[in-house]
XYZ file of C-alpha atoms in Angstrom:
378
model
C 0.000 0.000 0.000
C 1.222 3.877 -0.739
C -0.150 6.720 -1.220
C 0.234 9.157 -4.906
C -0.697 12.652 -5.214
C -4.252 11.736 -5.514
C -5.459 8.296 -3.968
C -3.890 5.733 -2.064
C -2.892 2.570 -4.160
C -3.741 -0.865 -3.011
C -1.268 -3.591 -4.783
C -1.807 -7.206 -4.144
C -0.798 -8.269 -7.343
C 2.592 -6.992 -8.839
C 3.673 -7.721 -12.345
C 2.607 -6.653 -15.884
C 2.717 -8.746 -18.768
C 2.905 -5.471 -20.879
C 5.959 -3.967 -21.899
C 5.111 0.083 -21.987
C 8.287 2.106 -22.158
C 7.310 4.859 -20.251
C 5.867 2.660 -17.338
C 7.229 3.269 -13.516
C 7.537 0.121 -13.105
C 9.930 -0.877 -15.834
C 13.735 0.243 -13.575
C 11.986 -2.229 -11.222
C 11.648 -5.214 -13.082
C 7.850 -5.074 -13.164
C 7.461 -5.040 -16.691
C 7.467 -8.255 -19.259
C 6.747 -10.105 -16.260
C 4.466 -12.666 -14.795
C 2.249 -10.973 -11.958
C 2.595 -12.225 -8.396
C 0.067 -12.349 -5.684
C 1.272 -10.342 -2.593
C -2.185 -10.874 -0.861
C -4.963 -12.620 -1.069
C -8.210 -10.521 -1.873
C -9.339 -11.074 1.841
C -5.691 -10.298 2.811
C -5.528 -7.402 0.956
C -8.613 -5.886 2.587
C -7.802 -6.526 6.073
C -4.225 -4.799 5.389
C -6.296 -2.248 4.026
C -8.334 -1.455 7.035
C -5.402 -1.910 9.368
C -3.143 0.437 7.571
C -2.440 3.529 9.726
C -3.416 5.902 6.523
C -6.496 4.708 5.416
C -9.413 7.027 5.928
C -13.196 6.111 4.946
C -13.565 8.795 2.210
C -10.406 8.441 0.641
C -10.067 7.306 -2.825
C -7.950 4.043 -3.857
C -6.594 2.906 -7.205
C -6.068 -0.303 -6.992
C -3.199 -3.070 -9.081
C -1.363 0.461 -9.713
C 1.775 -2.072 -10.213
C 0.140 -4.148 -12.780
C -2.989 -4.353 -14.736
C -5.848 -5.470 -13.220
C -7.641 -6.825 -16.808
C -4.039 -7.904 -18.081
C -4.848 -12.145 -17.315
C -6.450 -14.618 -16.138
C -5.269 -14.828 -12.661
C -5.510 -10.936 -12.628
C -9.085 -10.558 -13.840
C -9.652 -13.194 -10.874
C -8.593 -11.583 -8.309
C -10.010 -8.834 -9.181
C -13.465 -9.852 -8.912
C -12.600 -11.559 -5.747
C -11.030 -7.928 -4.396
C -14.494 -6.251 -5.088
C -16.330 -8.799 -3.447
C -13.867 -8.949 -0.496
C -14.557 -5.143 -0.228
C -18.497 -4.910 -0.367
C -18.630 -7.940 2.113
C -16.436 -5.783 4.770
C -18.704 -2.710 3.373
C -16.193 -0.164 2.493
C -17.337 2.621 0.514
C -13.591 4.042 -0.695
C -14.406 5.527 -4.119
C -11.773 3.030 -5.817
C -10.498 3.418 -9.146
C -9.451 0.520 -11.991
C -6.964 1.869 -14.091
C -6.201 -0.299 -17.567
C -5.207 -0.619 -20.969
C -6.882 -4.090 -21.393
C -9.970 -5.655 -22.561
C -12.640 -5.534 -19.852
C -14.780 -8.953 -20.345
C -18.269 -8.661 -20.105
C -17.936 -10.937 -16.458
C -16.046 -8.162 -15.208
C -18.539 -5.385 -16.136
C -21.084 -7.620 -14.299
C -18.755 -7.679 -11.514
C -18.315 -3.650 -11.402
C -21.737 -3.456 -12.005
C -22.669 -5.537 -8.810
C -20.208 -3.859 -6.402
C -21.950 -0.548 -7.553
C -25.148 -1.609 -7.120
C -23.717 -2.474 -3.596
C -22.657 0.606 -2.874
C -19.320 0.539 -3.572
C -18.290 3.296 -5.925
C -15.966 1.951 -8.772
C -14.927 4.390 -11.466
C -12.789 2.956 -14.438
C -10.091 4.408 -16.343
C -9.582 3.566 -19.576
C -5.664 4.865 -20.256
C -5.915 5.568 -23.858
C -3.403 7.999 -25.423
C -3.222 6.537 -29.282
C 0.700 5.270 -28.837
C 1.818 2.772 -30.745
C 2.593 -0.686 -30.150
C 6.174 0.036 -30.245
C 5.280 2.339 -26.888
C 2.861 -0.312 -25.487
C 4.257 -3.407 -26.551
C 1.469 -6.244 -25.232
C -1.907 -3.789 -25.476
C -4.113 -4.334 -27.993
C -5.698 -0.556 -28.869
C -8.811 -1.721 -30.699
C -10.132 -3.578 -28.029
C -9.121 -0.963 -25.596
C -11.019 1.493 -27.654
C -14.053 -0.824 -27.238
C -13.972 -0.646 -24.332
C -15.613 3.028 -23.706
C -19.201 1.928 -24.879
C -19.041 -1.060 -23.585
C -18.638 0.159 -19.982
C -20.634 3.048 -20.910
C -24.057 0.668 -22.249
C -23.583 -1.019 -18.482
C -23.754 2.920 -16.817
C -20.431 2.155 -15.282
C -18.424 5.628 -15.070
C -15.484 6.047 -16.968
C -12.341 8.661 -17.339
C -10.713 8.634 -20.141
C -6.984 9.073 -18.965
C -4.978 10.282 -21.663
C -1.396 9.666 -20.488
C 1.827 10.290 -21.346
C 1.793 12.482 -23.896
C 5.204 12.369 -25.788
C 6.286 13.551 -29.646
C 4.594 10.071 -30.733
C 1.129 10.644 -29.797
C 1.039 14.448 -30.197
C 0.264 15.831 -33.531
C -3.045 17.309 -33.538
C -4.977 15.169 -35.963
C -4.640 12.274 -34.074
C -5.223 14.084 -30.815
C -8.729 14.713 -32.006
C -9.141 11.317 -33.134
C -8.730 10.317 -29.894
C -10.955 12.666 -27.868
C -13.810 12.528 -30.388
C -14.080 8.755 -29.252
C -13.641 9.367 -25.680
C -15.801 11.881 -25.750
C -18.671 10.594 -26.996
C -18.568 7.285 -23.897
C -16.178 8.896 -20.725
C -17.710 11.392 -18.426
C -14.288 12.961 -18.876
C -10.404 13.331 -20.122
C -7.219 13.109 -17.348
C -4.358 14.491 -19.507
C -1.085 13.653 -18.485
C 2.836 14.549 -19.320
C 5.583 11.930 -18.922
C 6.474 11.642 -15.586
C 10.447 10.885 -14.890
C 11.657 9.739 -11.440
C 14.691 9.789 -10.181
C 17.067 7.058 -11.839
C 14.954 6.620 -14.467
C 16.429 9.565 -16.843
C 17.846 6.945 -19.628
C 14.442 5.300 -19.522
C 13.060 8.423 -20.901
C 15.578 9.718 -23.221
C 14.814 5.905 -24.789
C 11.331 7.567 -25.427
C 12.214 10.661 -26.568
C 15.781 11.727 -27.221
C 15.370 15.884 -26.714
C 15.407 14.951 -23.161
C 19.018 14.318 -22.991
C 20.047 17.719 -23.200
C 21.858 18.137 -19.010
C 20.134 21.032 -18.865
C 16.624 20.046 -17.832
C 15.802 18.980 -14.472
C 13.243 15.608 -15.525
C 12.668 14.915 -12.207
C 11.569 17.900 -10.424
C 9.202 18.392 -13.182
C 5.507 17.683 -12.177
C 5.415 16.260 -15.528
C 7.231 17.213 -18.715
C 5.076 17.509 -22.153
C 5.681 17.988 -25.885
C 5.026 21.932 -26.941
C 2.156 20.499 -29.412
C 0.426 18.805 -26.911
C 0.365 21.759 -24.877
C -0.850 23.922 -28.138
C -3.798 21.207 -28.497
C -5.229 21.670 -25.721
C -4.732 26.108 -25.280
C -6.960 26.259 -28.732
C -9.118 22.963 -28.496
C -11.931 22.732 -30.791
C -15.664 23.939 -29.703
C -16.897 20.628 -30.153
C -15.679 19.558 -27.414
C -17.300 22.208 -25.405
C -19.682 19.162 -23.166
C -16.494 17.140 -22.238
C -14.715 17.893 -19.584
C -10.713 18.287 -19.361
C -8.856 18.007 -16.313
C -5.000 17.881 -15.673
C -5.978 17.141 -11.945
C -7.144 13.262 -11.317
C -8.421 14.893 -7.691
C -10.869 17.400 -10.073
C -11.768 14.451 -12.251
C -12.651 12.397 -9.706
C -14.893 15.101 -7.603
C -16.517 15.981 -10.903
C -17.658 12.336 -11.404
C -18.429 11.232 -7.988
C -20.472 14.477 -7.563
C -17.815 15.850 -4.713
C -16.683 19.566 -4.315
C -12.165 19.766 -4.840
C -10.624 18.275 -1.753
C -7.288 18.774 -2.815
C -6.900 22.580 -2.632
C -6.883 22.935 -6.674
C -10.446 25.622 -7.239
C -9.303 28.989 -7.619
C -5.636 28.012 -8.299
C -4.247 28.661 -11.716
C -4.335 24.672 -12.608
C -8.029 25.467 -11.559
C -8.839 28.439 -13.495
C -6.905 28.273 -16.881
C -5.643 24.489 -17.352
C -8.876 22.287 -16.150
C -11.941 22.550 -18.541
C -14.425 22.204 -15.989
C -17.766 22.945 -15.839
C -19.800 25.504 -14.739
C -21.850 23.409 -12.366
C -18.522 21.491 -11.002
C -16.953 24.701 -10.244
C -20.011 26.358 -8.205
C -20.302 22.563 -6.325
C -16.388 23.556 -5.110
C -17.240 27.391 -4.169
C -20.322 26.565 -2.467
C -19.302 23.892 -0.574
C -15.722 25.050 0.283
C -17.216 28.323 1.389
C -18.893 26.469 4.431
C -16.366 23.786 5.124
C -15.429 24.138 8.572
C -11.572 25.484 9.493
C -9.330 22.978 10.488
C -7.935 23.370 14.421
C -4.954 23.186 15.245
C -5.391 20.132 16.938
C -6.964 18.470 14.714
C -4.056 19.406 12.486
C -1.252 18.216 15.420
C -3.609 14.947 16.040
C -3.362 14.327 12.001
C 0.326 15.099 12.090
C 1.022 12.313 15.364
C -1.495 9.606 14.130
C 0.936 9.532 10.812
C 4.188 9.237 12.739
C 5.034 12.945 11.748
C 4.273 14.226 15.612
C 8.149 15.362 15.849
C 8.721 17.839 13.170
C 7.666 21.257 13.612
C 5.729 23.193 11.076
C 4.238 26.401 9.767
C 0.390 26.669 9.282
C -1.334 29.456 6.912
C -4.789 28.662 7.628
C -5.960 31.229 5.172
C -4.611 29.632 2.515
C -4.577 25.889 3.990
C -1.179 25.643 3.624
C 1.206 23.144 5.977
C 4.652 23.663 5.558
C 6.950 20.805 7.133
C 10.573 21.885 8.807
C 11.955 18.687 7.271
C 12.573 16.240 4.850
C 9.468 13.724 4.609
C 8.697 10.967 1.836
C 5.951 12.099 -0.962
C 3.990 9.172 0.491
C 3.550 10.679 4.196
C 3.190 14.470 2.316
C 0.061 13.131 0.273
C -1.852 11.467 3.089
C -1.475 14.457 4.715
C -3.076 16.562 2.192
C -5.786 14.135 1.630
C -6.225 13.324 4.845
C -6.764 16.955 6.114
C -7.788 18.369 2.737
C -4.962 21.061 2.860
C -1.741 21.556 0.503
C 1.660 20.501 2.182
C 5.093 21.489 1.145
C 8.435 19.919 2.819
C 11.956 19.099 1.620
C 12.312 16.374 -0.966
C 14.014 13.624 0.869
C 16.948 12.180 -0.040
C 16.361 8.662 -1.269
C 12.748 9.660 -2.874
C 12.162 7.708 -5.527
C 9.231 9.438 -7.156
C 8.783 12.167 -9.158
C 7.249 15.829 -8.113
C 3.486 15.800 -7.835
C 1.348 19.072 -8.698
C 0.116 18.077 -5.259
C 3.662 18.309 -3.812
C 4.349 21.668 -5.629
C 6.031 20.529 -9.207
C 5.482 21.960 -12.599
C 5.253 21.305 -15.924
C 8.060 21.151 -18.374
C 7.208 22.186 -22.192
C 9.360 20.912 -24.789
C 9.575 22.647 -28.074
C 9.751 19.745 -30.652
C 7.582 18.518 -33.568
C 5.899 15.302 -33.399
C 7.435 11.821 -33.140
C 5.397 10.636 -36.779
C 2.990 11.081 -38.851
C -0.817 10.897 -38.025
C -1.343 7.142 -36.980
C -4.371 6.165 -35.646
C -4.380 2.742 -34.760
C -7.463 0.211 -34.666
């Protein structure tokens, strides 16, 4: 179990049969590999419960360290994790994030734990790369995926990630989102993310990025200059569909929740997420009445997550926590989801992830053209 920038991750299966070159995973030997069960579905919800950072209304993604739909065994456990979950009646908002072929079983699975009251969103990650990106995923019957999922009212993002030279010239762009549009209740768009040690890994990908002078891994994530273009002039016909660089925002838009991670009224808020009107009055309303946090509530937060001994600087106007110390981008999320506030420390040493927009990053635009022609696969 960890905890990203926006949910915490539940992974009782590690693994991935898929070979995508930008993938995390792939410095750790996760890639091209068979997946093995940490935990059983039971297992894995107990640890859940019992872990000192779980909170009731957080959100989970869950198999963030393989795919979920990838096999078999996967697809298995799977079904038995959502079971496992609405027996113990947790009502996480959790999150399946895949590039695979979702069998009708499944959808009669996600439908069930729904119906249960268990709120299961799916995200399609769809971002028209190539095989030679994606080795292993078959983009056709990913694509079918979207009315499929949509036919059995099960809510899908569309999560358009990484975007790289390959996948960003515009006419495929807009191939892409006039599919997704038409099934998922919205787009994620995401740059490459690079975290420490995995520099070469990304050069591999896309060979501008070898120039020393470019800090890849402070960068919240890094994105090709047409991308970026794509998205500053999009077409009107995509007025309806909503566009968020901000899983948190897509995920409050969708479940019907106000921003809990400090993002309305922010510049990501106001000029890069195309949200709509209704979503954005649902945040000022409701964060207009939400109660100010104490300071012991804040101190009682900061002991209960083994942080008690490090002092810190609180701007409760802005709902800002500053930490006087180095702390792992694991420990800063939970804290921001936890107490709904932004927090900002020094990086530690041996981090091994990249720089959240949560934990203060920022985007890195590359001028470049794109990777190769228009391709849009089937």
């Amino acid at each position: 179990m960890d905890t990203h920038d926006t949910w915490g991750v539940l992974n009782p299966m590690q693994g991935c049969v898929a070979q995508c070159g930008y993938c995390y995973l792939k410095d750790l030997g996760l890639t091209g590999t068979r997946p093995v069960e940490l935990a059983t579905p039971t297992e894995a919800v107990r640890l859940l419960l019992a872990h000192p950072h779980y909170r009731r209304d957080k959100p989970y993604a869950l198999y963030t360290c393989t795919d979920a739909l990838a096999t078999p065994t996967n697809r298995e456990h799977l079904t038995g994790l959502l079971r496992a979950l609405v027996a113990e009646q947790v009502r996480n908002p959790v999150c399946i994030i895949t590039k695979f072929h979702v069998p009708d079983d499944v959808i009669g699975e996600i439908y069930a734990a729904r119906a249960a009251g268990l709120p299961v969103v799916v995200y399609l990650s769809y971002s028209g790369l190539g095989r030679d990106v994606e080795k292993g995923v078959h983009h056709g019957r990913l694509r079918d995926n979207f009315p499929r999922l949509h036919a059995a009212r099960i809510p899908v993002v569309h999560y358009w990630r990484p975007a790289l030279p390959q996948n960003s010239d515009p006419e495929s762009m807009a191939w892409m989102l006039d599919w997704a549009a038409r099934w998922a209740e919205c787009s994620v768009t995401v740059g490459l993310k690079v975290k420490p040690g995995a520099r070469q890994q990304a050069v591999d990908l896309w060979p501008a990025l070898a120039d020393p002078g470019l800090d890849l891994h402070s960068a919240e994530a890094i994105w090709p200059a047409p991308a970026r273009d794509f998205f500053a002039d999009i077409p009107e016909r995509y007025a309806h569909h909503p566009i968020y660089e901000t899983n948190s925002c897509a995920l409050a838009y969708v479940l019907g929740r106000a921003d809990r991670a400090n993002v309305h009224g922010t510049p990501t808020c106001t000029d890069a997420n195309r949200c709509p009107v209704g979503q954005r009055g649902r945040c000022m309303v409701e964060l207009a009445v939400r109660a100010p946090l104490t300071e012991g509530e804040l101190r009682a937060e900061l002991v209960r997550s083994g942080l008690g001994h490090l002092p810190y600087t609180w701007d409760a106007s802005s709902r800002a926590l500053t930490l006087d110390g180095p702390v792992e981008m694991r420990d800063q999320h939970h804290l921001a989801q936890a107490l709904t506030v932004t927090v900002r420390a020094p990086r530690a040493d041996a981090e091994a992830m990249w720089s959240g927009k949560a934990a203060g990053g920022r985007l890195l635009v590359i001028p470049t053209t794109t990777g190769r022609e228009p391709l849009c696969e089937s």
